[in-house]
Amino acid sequence: MENFAVFRTPKTILYGRNAFENVGTEASQRGKKALIVSDKIMDSLGIVSKCRNLLEEQGVQSAVYLGIASEPTDQYVSESLEILQKEQCDIVISLGGGSCIDTAKAIAVLATNGGYIGDYMRERKIASNPPVPHISIPTTAGTGSEATDATIITNTSSDVKMMIKQPAFMPEVAIVDPLLTISAPKNVTAATGIDALSHAIEAYLSRKSHPMTDTLAVSAMKLIVENILTAYTNGENEDAREAMALGSLQAGMAFSNSSVCLVHGMSRPIGAIFHVPHGISNAMLLPAVLEFSKEACVERLADLGRIFDLNNESLSSKEAANIAVNSIKDLCVKMNIPNLKGWGIDQSTFETVVDKMSVDAVESGSPANNPRIPTHDELVKLYHVCYNYQFSVEETVN
Ligand SMILES: NC(=O)c1ccc[n+]([C@@H]2O[C@H](COP(=O)([O-])OP(=O)(O)OC[C@H]3O[C@@H](n4cnc5c(N)ncnc54)[C@H](O)[C@@H]3O)[C@@H](O)[C@H]2O)c1
Ligand SMILES: [Fe+2]
């Protein structure tokens, strides 16, 4: 840790069952007309019309953008920004998974700062004007994006998932209502749950971790480890959904103020090129990357192992670190996570892009935060290991 650390969060966070009912009140304190950034699935579940009604009850008008049909691209950003401007909206409300939230973050900043979203990558352009107030409402648990100052948008010309991180992208308000996640199907629950777990683990292992982020990361790891399988197998279980929503929020705050590391760095190119959902591509990588990193972070991985194996106080750090890796493999098996080959990625296509993926991973900046920083050749090798990874105890990296 340097001499001091900075910790940023949304100005207001409402969390818990029925927090969503307050969206009208929060919006009416910030503007007169909201653009709701959502998708057709949320609309078909009646959540978008419920949001509009709650806004109307408090005298807030609304317009809607429902064009998000995949993880966010620069095209969704320009389409939704156009509606925001045409409809003269003075608030943005994201209602959906990370894809809706990240799109909304981008337009909230672009509306007042201008330019192309990619200009803001690696702080080439700084958003110095305050963004349009953004109320983020996640329906997955989750990306934690409701409480992070990052947005990830695919550049459709270069097939790069651009990682953009600046304080202006932080939503002003986060409303985290676990009841909104009940309808998430099994595959979404698995992908987003592992994403949240990856955030907590990477925030804790990161070279940028500090005591404030450690507290949240450890709490998030506990909540997620103890509840992820129940939420997956019994999605109606409100207690498990509530714990996952809270864990995801805490993990988001942790990594936003610490960082993500090698898993996310390697995951984004898989998403950009092969369109694998973000949480699934993280899960494909997580156990192998932890094995690769283990020697450089035995004590911290051991803390995770002790969360998985609560009753065993006599474990050495090395044994506990191994339990952490093997327990993650086991989780992946129980939640039917495929390897890249099993997802249907053609081997010869994979071979032609693995070099570009390794370069793009490093370019995102995240691998440099990992306890063990890979060389280019090690990255290429790790991608190959993950292509055929078996998630079994016998499987080893190095
Ligand atoms: N900005 C950040 O800090 C951050 C962090 C992690 C991930 N991300 C980004 O978030 C995106 C992924 O978000 P995601 O994993 O939440 O998935 P998503 O937003 O892409 O949603 C996946 C699918 O689940 C559906 N869905 C969402 N909630 C539902 C519900 N309650 N009921 C039924 N269906 C539901 C959506 O309609 C969609 O079809 C990626 O682009 C990733 O890069 C951003
Ligand atoms: Fe993530």
Coordinates of C-alpha atoms and ligand atoms in Angstrom, one line a residue:
M1 CA 0.0 0.0 0.0
E2 CA 1.2 3.5 -0.7
N3 CA 1.0 6.2 2.0
F4 CA -2.7 6.6 1.6
A5 CA -5.6 4.9 -0.3
V6 CA -8.7 6.4 -1.9
F7 CA -12.1 4.8 -1.5
R8 CA -15.0 5.7 -3.8
T9 CA -18.6 4.5 -3.8
P10 CA -22.0 5.7 -5.1
K11 CA -23.2 8.7 -3.0
T12 CA -26.3 6.7 -1.9
I13 CA -26.8 2.9 -1.7
L14 CA -30.2 1.4 -1.0
Y15 CA -30.1 -2.4 -0.5
G16 CA -32.4 -5.1 0.7
R17 CA -35.8 -6.5 -0.2
N18 CA -38.1 -4.0 -1.9
A19 CA -35.5 -1.3 -2.2
F20 CA -36.6 -0.9 -5.8
E21 CA -39.9 0.7 -4.5
N22 CA -37.8 3.9 -3.8
V23 CA -36.7 4.5 -7.4
G24 CA -39.3 7.3 -7.9
T25 CA -38.3 9.2 -4.8
E26 CA -34.6 9.0 -5.6
A27 CA -35.2 10.1 -9.2
S28 CA -37.5 13.0 -8.2
Q29 CA -34.6 14.4 -6.1
R30 CA -32.4 14.5 -9.2
G31 CA -34.4 15.4 -12.3
K32 CA -37.6 15.5 -14.3
K33 CA -37.2 13.0 -17.0
A34 CA -35.4 9.7 -16.9
L35 CA -34.0 7.5 -19.7
I36 CA -34.4 3.9 -18.6
V37 CA -31.7 1.7 -20.1
S38 CA -32.9 -1.9 -20.1
D39 CA -33.6 -4.9 -22.4
K40 CA -36.4 -6.8 -23.8
I41 CA -36.3 -9.6 -21.2
M42 CA -36.6 -7.0 -18.3
D43 CA -39.5 -5.5 -20.3
S44 CA -41.2 -8.9 -20.7
L45 CA -40.9 -9.5 -17.0
G46 CA -42.9 -6.3 -16.3
I47 CA -40.0 -4.7 -14.5
V48 CA -39.6 -1.8 -16.9
S49 CA -43.3 -0.8 -16.7
K50 CA -43.1 -1.2 -12.9
C51 CA -40.2 1.2 -12.9
R52 CA -42.1 3.7 -15.1
N53 CA -45.1 3.6 -12.8
L54 CA -42.9 4.2 -9.7
L55 CA -41.4 7.2 -11.4
E56 CA -44.7 8.6 -12.5
E57 CA -46.1 8.3 -9.0
Q58 CA -43.3 10.8 -8.0
G59 CA -43.9 13.1 -11.0
V60 CA -40.9 11.9 -13.0
Q61 CA -41.4 11.3 -16.8
S62 CA -39.5 8.5 -18.6
A63 CA -38.3 7.3 -22.0
V64 CA -37.0 3.8 -22.6
Y65 CA -34.1 2.2 -24.5
L66 CA -34.5 -1.6 -24.7
G67 CA -31.9 -2.2 -27.4
I68 CA -29.3 -4.2 -25.3
A69 CA -29.3 -7.7 -26.7
S70 CA -25.7 -8.7 -25.7
E71 CA -22.8 -7.4 -23.7
P72 CA -22.5 -3.7 -24.4
T73 CA -20.9 -2.3 -27.6
D74 CA -20.1 1.2 -28.7
Q75 CA -23.2 0.9 -31.0
Y76 CA -25.6 0.5 -28.1
V77 CA -23.9 3.5 -26.5
S78 CA -24.4 5.8 -29.5
E79 CA -28.0 4.6 -30.0
S80 CA -29.0 5.2 -26.4
L81 CA -27.2 8.5 -26.2
E82 CA -29.2 9.7 -29.1
I83 CA -32.4 8.9 -27.4
L84 CA -31.2 10.6 -24.1
Q85 CA -30.5 13.8 -26.1
K86 CA -33.6 13.7 -28.3
E87 CA -35.9 13.1 -25.3
Q88 CA -34.1 15.7 -23.2
C89 CA -33.7 13.3 -20.3
D90 CA -31.8 14.7 -17.2
I91 CA -31.5 11.3 -15.4
V92 CA -30.3 7.9 -16.5
I93 CA -31.7 4.7 -14.8
S94 CA -30.1 1.4 -15.6
L95 CA -32.3 -1.6 -15.0
G96 CA -30.8 -5.0 -15.8
G97 CA -27.5 -6.9 -15.6
G98 CA -24.1 -5.4 -16.0
S99 CA -24.7 -4.9 -19.7
C100 CA -27.4 -2.3 -19.1
I101 CA -25.5 -0.7 -16.2
D102 CA -22.3 -0.3 -18.2
T103 CA -24.1 1.2 -21.2
A104 CA -25.9 3.7 -18.9
K105 CA -22.5 4.7 -17.3
A106 CA -21.1 5.5 -20.7
I107 CA -24.0 7.7 -21.8
A108 CA -24.2 9.5 -18.4
V109 CA -20.6 10.6 -19.0
L110 CA -20.7 11.2 -22.8
A111 CA -23.8 13.4 -22.5
T112 CA -21.9 16.0 -20.5
N113 CA -18.3 15.4 -21.7
G114 CA -18.6 14.4 -25.3
G115 CA -16.4 12.3 -27.6
Y116 CA -16.2 8.6 -28.3
I117 CA -16.4 6.2 -25.3
G118 CA -13.0 4.7 -26.3
D119 CA -11.4 8.1 -25.8
Y120 CA -11.7 7.6 -22.1
M121 CA -9.8 4.3 -22.0
R122 CA -6.5 4.5 -20.0
E123 CA -7.5 8.1 -19.1
R124 CA -6.5 9.4 -22.5
K125 CA -9.5 11.7 -22.1
I126 CA -10.6 12.7 -18.6
A127 CA -14.3 13.2 -17.8
S128 CA -14.0 16.5 -15.9
N129 CA -17.7 17.6 -16.1
P130 CA -20.2 16.0 -13.7
P131 CA -22.1 13.2 -15.5
V132 CA -25.9 13.1 -15.8
P133 CA -27.1 11.6 -12.5
H134 CA -27.2 7.8 -12.9
I135 CA -29.4 5.5 -10.7
S136 CA -28.2 1.9 -11.2
I137 CA -30.5 -1.0 -10.4
P138 CA -28.9 -4.5 -10.9
T139 CA -31.0 -7.5 -11.7
T140 CA -28.1 -10.0 -11.5
A141 CA -25.8 -10.8 -8.6
G142 CA -23.6 -9.9 -10.2
T143 CA -21.2 -7.7 -11.7
G144 CA -21.2 -5.2 -8.8
S145 CA -21.1 -2.6 -11.6
E146 CA -23.8 -0.7 -9.6
A147 CA -21.0 0.4 -7.3
T148 CA -17.9 0.6 -9.5
D149 CA -16.3 3.4 -11.5
A150 CA -15.6 1.1 -14.4
T151 CA -17.4 0.4 -17.6
I152 CA -16.6 -2.3 -20.2
I153 CA -17.7 -1.5 -23.7
T154 CA -16.8 -3.5 -26.8
N155 CA -15.2 -1.6 -29.7
T156 CA -16.9 -3.1 -32.6
S157 CA -14.2 -2.1 -35.1
S158 CA -11.3 -3.8 -33.3
D159 CA -13.1 -6.6 -31.3
V160 CA -11.6 -5.3 -28.0
K161 CA -13.5 -5.1 -24.8
M162 CA -12.4 -1.7 -23.6
M163 CA -11.9 -1.4 -19.9
I164 CA -12.6 2.2 -18.9
K165 CA -12.2 3.4 -15.4
Q166 CA -12.6 6.9 -14.0
P167 CA -14.5 8.4 -11.0
A168 CA -17.1 10.0 -13.3
F169 CA -18.4 6.5 -14.3
M170 CA -19.5 5.8 -10.7
P171 CA -23.3 5.7 -10.5
E172 CA -24.7 8.4 -8.1
V173 CA -27.2 6.0 -6.6
A174 CA -27.3 2.2 -6.4
I175 CA -30.5 0.4 -5.6
V176 CA -29.8 -3.3 -4.9
D177 CA -33.0 -5.2 -4.5
P178 CA -32.4 -9.0 -4.3
L179 CA -36.1 -9.7 -5.3
L180 CA -35.2 -8.4 -8.8
T181 CA -32.7 -11.3 -9.2
I182 CA -35.2 -14.1 -8.4
S183 CA -36.2 -14.5 -12.1
A184 CA -32.6 -14.9 -13.3
P185 CA -32.3 -18.4 -14.9
K186 CA -29.8 -21.0 -13.8
N187 CA -27.1 -20.2 -16.4
V188 CA -27.3 -16.4 -15.6
T189 CA -27.2 -17.2 -11.9
A190 CA -24.0 -19.4 -12.4
A191 CA -22.2 -16.9 -14.6
T192 CA -22.9 -13.8 -12.6
G193 CA -22.3 -15.6 -9.2
I194 CA -18.9 -16.7 -10.4
D195 CA -18.2 -13.2 -11.7
A196 CA -19.0 -11.8 -8.2
L197 CA -16.8 -14.5 -6.6
S198 CA -13.9 -13.6 -9.0
H199 CA -14.3 -10.0 -8.1
A200 CA -14.0 -10.7 -4.4
I201 CA -11.0 -13.1 -4.9
E202 CA -9.1 -10.8 -7.3
A203 CA -9.7 -7.7 -5.1
Y204 CA -8.2 -9.7 -2.2
L205 CA -5.2 -11.0 -4.1
S206 CA -4.5 -7.8 -6.0
R207 CA -1.3 -5.9 -5.6
K208 CA -3.6 -2.8 -5.1
S209 CA -5.5 -4.3 -2.2
H210 CA -5.7 -2.3 1.1
P211 CA -7.4 -2.7 4.4
M212 CA -10.8 -1.2 3.3
T213 CA -11.0 -3.4 0.3
D214 CA -9.8 -6.5 2.2
T215 CA -12.7 -6.1 4.7
L216 CA -15.3 -6.0 1.9
A217 CA -13.6 -8.7 -0.2
V218 CA -13.4 -11.2 2.7
S219 CA -17.1 -10.6 3.6
A220 CA -18.1 -11.0 0.0
M221 CA -16.1 -14.2 -0.4
K222 CA -17.9 -15.6 2.7
L223 CA -21.4 -14.6 1.5
I224 CA -20.9 -15.9 -2.0
V225 CA -19.2 -19.2 -1.0
E226 CA -22.0 -20.0 1.5
N227 CA -24.9 -19.1 -0.9
I228 CA -23.9 -19.6 -4.5
L229 CA -25.0 -23.2 -4.9
T230 CA -28.3 -22.6 -3.1
A231 CA -29.1 -19.6 -5.4
Y232 CA -28.1 -21.8 -8.4
T233 CA -30.1 -24.9 -7.4
N234 CA -33.1 -23.1 -5.8
G235 CA -33.4 -19.7 -7.4
E236 CA -36.6 -19.0 -5.4
N237 CA -34.7 -19.0 -2.1
E238 CA -34.9 -15.3 -1.1
D239 CA -32.3 -15.6 1.7
A240 CA -29.7 -17.0 -0.7
R241 CA -30.6 -14.4 -3.4
E242 CA -30.3 -11.6 -0.7
A243 CA -26.8 -12.9 0.4
M244 CA -25.6 -13.1 -3.2
A245 CA -26.9 -9.5 -4.0
L246 CA -25.1 -8.2 -0.9
G247 CA -21.9 -10.2 -1.7
S248 CA -21.9 -9.0 -5.2
L249 CA -22.3 -5.3 -4.1
Q250 CA -19.4 -5.7 -1.6
A251 CA -17.2 -7.4 -4.1
G252 CA -17.9 -4.6 -6.6
M253 CA -16.9 -2.0 -4.0
A254 CA -13.8 -4.0 -3.2
F255 CA -12.4 -4.5 -6.7
S256 CA -13.4 -0.9 -7.8
N257 CA -11.1 0.4 -5.1
S258 CA -8.5 -2.4 -5.3
S259 CA -8.5 -4.0 -8.8
V260 CA -9.2 -7.1 -10.7
C261 CA -6.3 -9.1 -12.0
L262 CA -5.3 -11.8 -14.4
V263 CA -8.7 -13.7 -14.6
H264 CA -10.4 -10.5 -15.8
G265 CA -7.5 -9.5 -18.0
M266 CA -7.7 -12.9 -19.8
S267 CA -11.5 -13.1 -19.8
R268 CA -12.3 -9.9 -21.7
P269 CA -10.6 -11.1 -25.0
I270 CA -12.5 -14.4 -24.8
G271 CA -15.7 -12.3 -24.5
A272 CA -14.9 -9.9 -27.2
I273 CA -13.8 -12.5 -29.8
F274 CA -16.0 -15.5 -29.0
H275 CA -18.9 -13.8 -27.3
V276 CA -18.7 -16.0 -24.2
P277 CA -20.7 -14.3 -21.4
H278 CA -18.4 -12.5 -19.0
G279 CA -19.1 -14.7 -15.9
I280 CA -18.6 -17.9 -17.9
S281 CA -15.3 -16.9 -19.4
N282 CA -14.2 -15.9 -15.9
A283 CA -15.2 -19.3 -14.6
M284 CA -13.3 -21.1 -17.5
L285 CA -10.1 -19.3 -16.3
L286 CA -10.5 -18.9 -12.5
P287 CA -9.1 -22.3 -11.1
A288 CA -6.2 -22.4 -13.6
V289 CA -5.2 -18.8 -13.0
L290 CA -5.3 -19.3 -9.2
E291 CA -3.1 -22.4 -9.6
F292 CA -0.7 -20.3 -11.7
S293 CA -0.7 -17.6 -9.1
K294 CA -0.7 -19.7 -6.0
E295 CA 3.0 -19.6 -5.0
A296 CA 2.9 -15.8 -5.0
C297 CA -0.2 -15.6 -2.7
V298 CA -0.3 -18.7 -0.5
E299 CA -1.4 -16.9 2.7
R300 CA -4.3 -15.0 1.0
L301 CA -5.5 -18.0 -1.0
A302 CA -5.3 -20.0 2.3
D303 CA -7.8 -17.5 3.8
L304 CA -10.2 -18.4 1.0
G305 CA -9.6 -22.1 1.6
R306 CA -10.5 -21.7 5.2
I307 CA -13.8 -20.1 4.2
F308 CA -14.6 -23.2 2.1
D309 CA -13.4 -25.6 4.9
L310 CA -14.7 -23.8 8.0
N311 CA -14.3 -26.7 10.4
N312 CA -10.7 -27.5 9.8
E313 CA -8.5 -25.2 11.9
S314 CA -5.4 -27.4 11.7
L315 CA -4.7 -26.8 8.0
S316 CA -1.4 -25.4 7.0
S317 CA -1.4 -22.4 4.6
K318 CA -0.3 -24.6 1.7
E319 CA -3.1 -27.1 2.4
A320 CA -5.7 -24.4 2.7
A321 CA -4.6 -22.7 -0.5
N322 CA -4.9 -26.1 -2.3
I323 CA -8.4 -26.4 -0.8
A324 CA -9.3 -23.0 -2.3
V325 CA -8.3 -24.0 -5.8
N326 CA -9.9 -27.5 -5.6
S327 CA -13.1 -26.1 -4.2
I328 CA -13.4 -23.6 -7.0
K329 CA -12.9 -26.5 -9.5
D330 CA -15.7 -28.3 -7.7
L331 CA -18.0 -25.3 -7.9
C332 CA -17.4 -25.1 -11.7
V333 CA -18.3 -28.7 -12.1
K334 CA -21.5 -28.4 -10.0
M335 CA -22.5 -25.4 -12.0
N336 CA -21.8 -27.0 -15.4
I337 CA -19.0 -24.7 -16.5
P338 CA -17.5 -25.9 -19.8
N339 CA -13.9 -25.3 -20.9
L340 CA -13.3 -23.3 -24.0
K341 CA -13.4 -26.4 -26.2
G342 CA -16.6 -27.5 -24.6
W343 CA -18.2 -24.1 -25.3
G344 CA -17.7 -24.9 -29.0
I345 CA -14.7 -22.8 -29.8
D346 CA -13.0 -24.2 -32.8
Q347 CA -9.3 -25.1 -32.1
S348 CA -7.9 -23.7 -35.3
T349 CA -9.7 -20.4 -34.8
F350 CA -8.5 -20.3 -31.2
E351 CA -4.9 -20.9 -32.4
T352 CA -5.1 -17.9 -34.8
V353 CA -6.2 -15.5 -32.1
V354 CA -4.4 -16.7 -29.0
D355 CA -1.5 -14.3 -29.6
K356 CA -3.8 -11.3 -30.0
M357 CA -5.8 -12.3 -26.9
S358 CA -2.6 -12.4 -24.9
V359 CA -1.6 -8.9 -26.2
D360 CA -5.1 -7.5 -25.5
A361 CA -5.1 -9.0 -22.0
V362 CA -1.9 -7.2 -21.1
E363 CA -3.0 -4.0 -22.8
S364 CA -6.1 -3.9 -20.4
G365 CA -3.7 -3.3 -17.5
S366 CA -5.3 -6.0 -15.2
P367 CA -2.7 -8.7 -15.4
A368 CA -0.1 -6.3 -14.0
N369 CA -2.1 -6.3 -10.7
N370 CA -1.8 -10.1 -10.3
P371 CA 0.4 -11.5 -7.5
R372 CA 2.3 -13.4 -10.2
I373 CA 2.7 -11.4 -13.4
P374 CA 2.8 -13.6 -16.5
T375 CA 5.1 -13.1 -19.5
H376 CA 3.6 -13.2 -22.9
D377 CA 4.6 -16.8 -23.5
E378 CA 3.1 -17.8 -20.1
L379 CA -0.1 -16.1 -21.0
V380 CA -0.3 -18.0 -24.3
K381 CA 0.4 -21.3 -22.4
L382 CA -2.3 -20.5 -19.8
Y383 CA -4.9 -19.9 -22.6
H384 CA -4.0 -23.3 -24.0
V385 CA -4.3 -25.0 -20.6
C386 CA -7.8 -23.4 -20.2
Y387 CA -8.9 -24.5 -23.7
N388 CA -8.9 -28.1 -22.5
Y389 CA -9.1 -27.6 -18.7
Q390 CA -10.8 -30.5 -16.9
F391 CA -11.7 -28.9 -13.5
S392 CA -10.5 -32.1 -11.8
V393 CA -8.2 -32.4 -8.7
E394 CA -5.6 -34.1 -11.0
E395 CA -5.5 -31.1 -13.3
T396 CA -2.4 -29.0 -12.7
V397 CA -0.9 -25.8 -14.2
N398 CA 2.8 -24.9 -14.6
Ligands
LIG1 N1 -18.4 -2.3 -14.9 C1 -18.1 -3.2 -14.1 O1 -17.6 -3.0 -13.0 C2 -18.3 -4.6 -14.5 C3 -17.9 -5.7 -13.7 C4 -18.2 -7.0 -14.1 C5 -18.8 -7.2 -15.3 N2 -19.1 -6.2 -16.1 C6 -19.8 -6.3 -17.4 O2 -21.1 -6.7 -17.2 C7 -21.5 -7.4 -18.4 C8 -22.2 -8.7 -17.9 O3 -23.3 -8.4 -17.1 P1 -24.2 -9.6 -16.5 O4 -23.3 -10.7 -16.2 O5 -25.0 -9.1 -15.4 O6 -25.1 -10.1 -17.7 P2 -26.0 -9.3 -18.7 O7 -26.3 -8.0 -18.2 O8 -25.4 -9.4 -20.0 O9 -27.3 -10.2 -18.7 C9 -27.3 -11.6 -19.1 C10 -28.7 -12.0 -19.5 O10 -29.4 -12.2 -18.3 C11 -30.7 -11.5 -18.5 N3 -31.1 -11.1 -17.1 C12 -30.5 -10.2 -16.3 N4 -31.2 -10.2 -15.1 C13 -32.2 -11.0 -15.2 C14 -33.3 -11.4 -14.3 N5 -33.4 -10.9 -13.1 N6 -34.2 -12.3 -14.8 C15 -34.1 -12.9 -16.0 N7 -33.1 -12.5 -16.9 C16 -32.2 -11.7 -16.5 C17 -30.4 -10.4 -19.4 O11 -31.6 -9.9 -20.0 C18 -29.4 -11.0 -20.4 O12 -30.1 -11.7 -21.4 C19 -20.3 -7.7 -19.2 O13 -20.3 -6.9 -20.3 C20 -19.2 -7.4 -18.3 O14 -18.0 -7.0 -18.9 C21 -18.9 -4.9 -15.7
FE2 FE -16.3 -9.3 -13.7

